[in-house]
Amino acid sequence: MGRYVLRRLLLMVLVLFGVSVIVFFIVHVIPADPVGALLGGNAPPQLVDQMKHQLGLDKPIWAQFGDYMLGILHGNLGISLKSNRPVTQDIAEYFPATLELAIFSIIISVALGVVLGILSAVYRNSWVDHFSRIFSILGVSMPVFWTGLILLLIFYYILGWLPGTGQLSLFTIPPHRITGMLLLDSILTGNWEAFRDGLAHIILPAAVLGYSATASIARITRASMLDVLRQDFIRTAKAKGLSGRVVIYRHALKNALIPVVTLIGLTFGSLLEGAVLTETIFGWPGLGRYIVNALLVLDYPAIMGGTLFIALMYSLANLIVDLTYAVLDPRMRI
Amino acid sequence: MRKSVILLVGAMLLIGIVGFSAIPKNTLVIGANTGIFITLDPAVCYEVLPSVVDMNVYSGLFKLQDINGTIKAVPELAKSYDISKDGKTWTFHLRHGLMFSNGDPLTADAVVYSYKRVLKLHKSPVWLYESLGLTANNMNETIKKIDDYTVQIVTNKPFAPNVVMSILAQSWGGIVDPKVAEAHAVNGDMGSAWLTDHSAGSGPYVLKMWKRNSMIVLEANENYWKGAPRIKRVIIRDIPESTDQLLLLKKGDIDVAWNLTPDQMNSLKGSKNVSIVTVPGQSDEYVGMNAGWGPFKNPKVRLAVKYAIDYKSIIKDVVGGYAINNQGFIPYGYFGYVSKTPFHQDIEKAKKLMEEAGYPNGFKVELVTNTTERRRSEAIAIQANLAKIGIKAQITIMQASQMYSKYRQQGIQMIVAGWGVDFPDADALAKPFADYRVKQLAWRLMWYDDYAADLAEKAGFEKNPAKREQMYEDLTNYWFLNGPFAMLYQPLQYWGVRNELKGFKEAAEGYGLVFDLTKVYK
Amino acid sequence: MKSITIEKRGKLRDFIARRKPIIEDWKHTLYLWKSTKLAMIGTVIIVIFILIAIFAPIIVPYDPISSNMSARLQPPSWDHLFGTDQFGRDIFSRVIVGSRIELWIIFLVSLISGGLGTFLGVVAGYFGKFVDEIIMRITDMFLAFPSLVLAMAFAAALGPSLTNTIIAISVVGWTVFARLARAEAMKIKKQPYIEAIRAVGAGNSRIMFLHVLPMCLSPVLVQLTLRMGTIILTAAGLGFLGLGVRPPLPEWGSMVSDGRSYLVAQWWISTFPGIAIAFVVLGFNFLGDGIRDIMDPRLRR
């Protein structure tokens, strides 16, 4: 087990190194002028050149690459051209909001996916099955920014059930920042007003994001449920005279959910992706918007740092999932 | 199953209790896309919307004000000023008893410190100071404290008084408290990192908080020398999507929507709770043709393009009527404004010009613009117009960073873009649009026309108003026929504003250069 | 000459004889497909989509490109089934013509990313060892990348246009196929018949491309079907960020995103292309889902 973990960690480092090399060269290949964009369209060329010199952007690309890699080794992702702060500091500010959104989305997609999957399996080939499958597949079939706007229109504007954009209502006093995750901080500080308000705000974006990841979870649940329901021990349980419901919830479900665990890692990755669009629609101050804003002005360090960080999170999530799986299923250990 | 239903209902009730509280009377909530906010340090800040914040947080020696449609610099912290006979030495006399929001006294030292700070930090606004001849190298001689209430600056040329005052009147002329700035200085940055999201000024408001991509909160400065403003708290909520802004405005969750589209504005007409506020914008929207590229080398082709564009339809349909049909480069309300509009769509004439120029079958051209919805729409409309005279325009949408890079290398064939006024004087427009030597727009479009450049330069120094006016008129007429620009319109700035809010139009008059939050009340 | 033809004919007969079990299998699959409702519905949707794309020029009532400012923002009516947009263009016509663009994007992206992925996967799986190690680590790198960010960076680097959108999406999408093809190739290369072919003296590349590669195709094809929906959505996402195709091309994703500021007052502008996207993506997902049901022996029955 220890060697397996070590090997995986080494590979992860290698992958992250590769990611940083790729992203460095992609952003530097773009024929653009971030400094010129930041200074505005009116600035004369001399000023643009001076700024470039100040920021070291007039050095040859290899020298810049060397600086960048050296920085990463020291845990330094550089200074964002736009915010003028260390990229690590920016990430620390924005990531918790994204993480919170992703966690809620995972909860929603797993809950929804498992429920739909079970319904599909138990009422296989009936209209319940068809409905729940169509419903879950519909989630991956619509552009998230469009679903987001429409849900906002319905639940906020027309029905008035849920608040509009942002993380909190304007006049709710935010909790003291501890982890940066608003809901968690509200609980830690006992700020229930902020907790309720934050919960009301996170529902729509998390639902939009989670819904888009529901289909694959519903699918896996359905398949493995069907698989488990045919196994001998279920027949035994039924033969013992246990009711259908007890069999499904007590016996079948527990065994059927193991494959779902593996899917969470991949889902996490796709949620981080979806966050890029969802956060813009819902005015969510997260890492996705940070990266989009960085891309719009080509803030090199911010793009590179943000991407590298997301790659790191993705790799970590998958590592954790694989390890969990290895613990659950000893055959995986090599 | 039953348990989960109860849980669900419970959760919904819990959330349902959250009231959607109305905005208090002493608070103003603005919905805007703050994605472009870089910093609120007045020596660095340059974008239009962020400088609205700075204009209300920092005061300068002068202040821009819209007086009957003309924007003028008027004394603010300075009570009076003298100009030497040669027109180069300025002496400013400060008001007595001024203080910063934290109670520190505001004296000549602070003024000298703040001006030198802009030069030393050397960020976006510095070129405006340098255009007056003030640089980091000569600042100890050119910017001097005479006594606690007197400051002297020396420019390198005898500029028109309005030019000097207008430059000092903007956000980058804001006076920073040296004590506070130096207390937060890191590695000799004169507090720039800290001032990114804090304030140390003497304006009507204090920057209380900037939570990035979320909100900016301003609070009334109770020490403001003209008396604390009526609105005690201003919140700028970051709402990137215009549709969201519209929804929140209609619901009353924001008082002002800053970034609506023209069609969204028009959908508000007839609304009971929301009014539309418009003021002439301090910018120009234009189509640029690279005079050094292929067919555009021929002035007749450029003229043909000017006759091919359907200005009326662009103003009416693409920008929903939120524009002034101004075809010269000097904006409406400015000294030197030319009200003549010689161009309208005339396909026959345009075709004839194309034939005379030797392009009866037209040609292909790449039309570049950036990703904003307005520009995309304009590009599509122009593409359709040009098709009528055989010019096949291929639209390339670029992010601003790419577009400006290419533009600054003179590498764009045709562009749809805008130009914001840097200071309210005809000179701030004549130079970029007609004088290639300043290396701005005319240069980027390779229009190396010495007649126009000389005229623009001379008009900048002309002291006799009648003569100066005539020079701008001559320049504009020459520019109409020969220039590489087809001026689409001068935008009207517009906002959706809740009816509870009063005084917004007065506050917004001159927007782009001026925005005075103290005039707003509920 | 003649002998070659006869030899070929013989080969053909041989071929059919050898493939008989496979053909039988296909028949069985066809039967399963008919009994899988989702796959049926999916196929019908996709066939409609393809037919519309083919006959688009005949169907469209209006010019989808040129603007007509006097007819802008009209709600759906019998003249304009889906209404008109901010340039007075008929949205119905744009959606219909847009199907061709979507089809083209799907086709090219599938070809490039499927081809590239399969090629690299087969090479990795066939050679194993350090070749495998290198290729799979590269795959991991691209997999760990947030793909929309990668596509955005690529689209920004290359400039927004149809071709570049296709390239950007392809660069992002090939990893899944590489993994699948590799796993398949590793299985196949251990089969005795591969050993036999090698004994006869066939070279590596011959074995790889003529014998291993064809056997890897079916899982790749299934995965491709499932991915086709994602392709449209990624294109739409790029459009949302202003990095989609060049205007005025009626690509559905950019139509939805360009029309989104009209959602409140003129809902039809972004809703109809949105429905078109959902419809087609749904079709591909149904088909892919159904095929997986068919391929998964546990679910047959």
Coordinates of N, CA, C and O in Angstrom, one line a residue, chain C residues 172-233:
Chain C
V172 N -8.6 18.8 -26.6 CA -9.1 18.5 -25.3 C -9.6 17.1 -25.2 O -9.5 16.4 -24.2
G173 N -10.2 16.6 -26.3 CA -11.0 15.4 -26.2 C -10.4 14.0 -26.4 O -11.0 13.0 -26.2
W174 N -9.1 14.0 -26.9 CA -8.6 12.7 -27.3 C -8.2 11.7 -26.2 O -8.1 10.5 -26.5
T175 N -8.1 12.3 -25.0 CA -7.5 11.4 -24.0 C -8.3 10.2 -23.7 O -7.8 9.1 -23.5
V176 N -9.7 10.4 -23.6 CA -10.5 9.2 -23.3 C -10.3 8.1 -24.3 O -10.2 6.9 -23.9
F177 N -10.2 8.4 -25.6 CA -10.0 7.4 -26.6 C -8.7 6.7 -26.5 O -8.6 5.5 -26.7
A178 N -7.7 7.5 -26.1 CA -6.3 6.9 -25.9 C -6.4 5.8 -24.8 O -5.9 4.7 -25.0
R179 N -7.0 6.1 -23.7 CA -7.1 5.2 -22.6 C -7.9 3.9 -23.0 O -7.4 2.8 -22.8
L180 N -9.0 4.1 -23.7 CA -9.8 3.0 -24.1 C -9.0 2.1 -25.1 O -8.9 0.9 -24.9
A181 N -8.4 2.7 -26.1 CA -7.8 2.0 -27.1 C -6.6 1.2 -26.5 O -6.3 0.1 -26.9
R182 N -5.9 1.9 -25.6 CA -4.7 1.2 -25.0 C -5.2 0.0 -24.2 O -4.6 -1.1 -24.4
A183 N -6.2 0.1 -23.4 CA -6.7 -1.1 -22.7 C -7.0 -2.2 -23.6 O -6.6 -3.4 -23.4
E184 N -7.7 -1.9 -24.7 CA -8.1 -2.9 -25.7 C -6.9 -3.5 -26.3 O -6.8 -4.7 -26.5
A185 N -6.0 -2.6 -26.8 CA -4.8 -3.1 -27.5 C -4.0 -4.1 -26.6 O -3.4 -5.1 -27.1
M186 N -3.9 -3.8 -25.3 CA -3.1 -4.6 -24.4 C -3.8 -6.0 -24.3 O -3.1 -7.0 -24.3
K187 N -5.1 -6.0 -24.3 CA -5.8 -7.3 -24.3 C -5.5 -8.1 -25.6 O -5.2 -9.3 -25.6
I188 N -5.7 -7.4 -26.7 CA -5.6 -8.1 -28.0 C -4.2 -8.6 -28.3 O -4.0 -9.7 -28.8
K189 N -3.2 -7.8 -27.9 CA -1.8 -8.2 -28.3 C -1.4 -9.5 -27.6 O -0.5 -10.2 -28.0
K190 N -2.1 -9.9 -26.5 CA -1.8 -11.1 -25.8 C -2.5 -12.3 -26.5 O -2.2 -13.5 -26.1
Q191 N -3.4 -12.1 -27.4 CA -4.1 -13.2 -28.0 C -3.2 -14.0 -28.9 O -2.2 -13.5 -29.5
P192 N -3.4 -15.3 -28.9 CA -2.5 -16.2 -29.6 C -2.4 -15.9 -31.1 O -1.4 -16.0 -31.7
Y193 N -3.5 -15.4 -31.7 CA -3.4 -15.2 -33.2 C -2.5 -14.1 -33.5 O -1.9 -14.1 -34.6
I194 N -2.3 -13.2 -32.6 CA -1.3 -12.1 -32.9 C 0.1 -12.7 -32.9 O 0.9 -12.4 -33.8
E195 N 0.3 -13.6 -32.0 CA 1.6 -14.3 -31.9 C 1.8 -15.1 -33.2 O 2.9 -15.0 -33.8
A196 N 0.7 -15.7 -33.7 CA 0.8 -16.5 -35.0 C 1.2 -15.6 -36.1 O 2.1 -15.9 -36.9
I197 N 0.6 -14.4 -36.2 CA 0.9 -13.5 -37.3 C 2.3 -13.0 -37.2 O 3.0 -12.9 -38.2
R198 N 2.8 -12.8 -36.0 CA 4.1 -12.4 -35.8 C 5.1 -13.5 -36.3 O 6.1 -13.2 -37.0
A199 N 4.7 -14.7 -36.0 CA 5.6 -15.9 -36.3 C 5.7 -15.9 -37.9 O 6.8 -16.3 -38.4
V200 N 4.7 -15.6 -38.6 CA 4.7 -15.6 -40.0 C 5.6 -14.5 -40.6 O 6.1 -14.6 -41.7
G201 N 6.0 -13.6 -39.7 CA 7.0 -12.6 -40.1 C 6.4 -11.2 -40.4 O 7.1 -10.3 -41.0
A202 N 5.2 -10.9 -39.9 CA 4.7 -9.6 -40.0 C 5.4 -8.6 -39.1 O 5.8 -9.0 -38.0
G203 N 5.6 -7.4 -39.6 CA 6.3 -6.4 -38.8 C 5.3 -5.7 -37.8 O 4.1 -5.9 -37.9
N204 N 6.0 -5.0 -36.9 CA 5.2 -4.3 -35.9 C 4.1 -3.5 -36.4 O 2.9 -3.6 -36.0
S205 N 4.4 -2.6 -37.4 CA 3.4 -1.6 -37.8 C 2.3 -2.4 -38.5 O 1.1 -2.0 -38.4
R206 N 2.6 -3.4 -39.2 CA 1.6 -4.2 -39.9 C 0.6 -4.8 -38.9 O -0.6 -4.6 -39.0
I207 N 1.2 -5.4 -37.9 CA 0.3 -6.1 -36.9 C -0.5 -5.0 -36.2 O -1.7 -5.1 -36.0
M208 N 0.1 -3.9 -35.9 CA -0.6 -2.9 -35.1 C -1.8 -2.3 -35.9 O -2.9 -2.2 -35.3
F209 N -1.5 -1.9 -37.1 CA -2.6 -1.2 -37.8 C -3.5 -2.1 -38.5 O -4.7 -1.8 -38.7
L210 N -3.1 -3.3 -38.9 CA -4.0 -4.2 -39.6 C -4.8 -5.2 -38.7 O -5.9 -5.6 -39.0
H211 N -4.1 -5.5 -37.6 CA -4.8 -6.5 -36.8 C -5.2 -6.0 -35.4 O -6.3 -6.4 -34.9
V212 N -4.4 -5.2 -34.8 CA -4.8 -4.7 -33.5 C -5.8 -3.6 -33.5 O -6.9 -3.6 -33.0
L213 N -5.5 -2.6 -34.3 CA -6.3 -1.4 -34.4 C -7.8 -1.7 -34.7 O -8.6 -1.2 -34.0
P214 N -8.1 -2.5 -35.8 CA -9.5 -2.7 -36.1 C -10.3 -3.3 -34.9 O -11.4 -2.9 -34.7
M215 N -9.6 -4.1 -34.1 CA -10.3 -4.7 -33.0 C -10.6 -3.7 -31.9 O -11.4 -4.0 -31.0
C216 N -9.9 -2.6 -31.9 CA -10.1 -1.6 -30.8 C -11.2 -0.7 -31.1 O -11.6 0.1 -30.3
L217 N -11.6 -0.7 -32.4 CA -12.5 0.4 -32.8 C -13.9 0.4 -32.1 O -14.4 1.5 -31.9
S218 N -14.4 -0.8 -31.8 CA -15.8 -0.7 -31.4 C -16.0 0.0 -30.0 O -16.9 0.9 -29.9
P219 N -15.2 -0.2 -29.0 CA -15.4 0.6 -27.8 C -15.2 2.1 -28.1 O -15.9 2.9 -27.5
V220 N -14.2 2.3 -28.9 CA -13.9 3.7 -29.2 C -15.2 4.4 -29.9 O -15.5 5.5 -29.6
L221 N -15.8 3.6 -30.8 CA -16.9 4.2 -31.5 C -18.1 4.5 -30.5 O -18.8 5.5 -30.6
V222 N -18.3 3.5 -29.6 CA -19.3 3.7 -28.6 C -19.1 5.0 -27.8 O -19.9 5.9 -27.6
Q223 N -17.8 5.1 -27.4 CA -17.5 6.3 -26.6 C -17.6 7.6 -27.4 O -18.1 8.6 -26.9
L224 N -17.3 7.5 -28.7 CA -17.5 8.6 -29.6 C -18.9 9.1 -29.6 O -19.2 10.3 -29.5
T225 N -19.8 8.2 -29.7 CA -21.2 8.5 -29.7 C -21.6 9.3 -28.5 O -22.3 10.3 -28.5
L226 N -21.1 8.8 -27.3 CA -21.4 9.4 -26.1 C -20.8 10.8 -26.0 O -21.4 11.7 -25.3
R227 N -19.7 11.0 -26.6 CA -19.0 12.3 -26.5 C -19.5 13.3 -27.5 O -19.3 14.5 -27.3
M228 N -20.3 12.9 -28.5 CA -20.7 13.9 -29.5 C -21.6 15.0 -28.9 O -21.5 16.1 -29.3
G229 N -22.4 14.6 -27.9 CA -23.1 15.6 -27.2 C -22.3 16.6 -26.5 O -22.5 17.8 -26.6
T230 N -21.2 16.1 -25.8 CA -20.3 17.0 -25.1 C -19.7 18.0 -26.1 O -19.4 19.2 -25.7
I231 N -19.4 17.6 -27.3 CA -18.7 18.4 -28.3 C -19.6 19.7 -28.5 O -19.0 20.8 -28.5
I232 N -20.8 19.5 -28.7 CA -21.7 20.7 -29.0 C -21.7 21.6 -27.8 O -21.6 22.8 -27.9
L233 N -21.7 21.0 -26.6 CA -21.8 21.8 -25.4 C -20.5 22.6 -25.2 O -20.5 23.7 -24.7

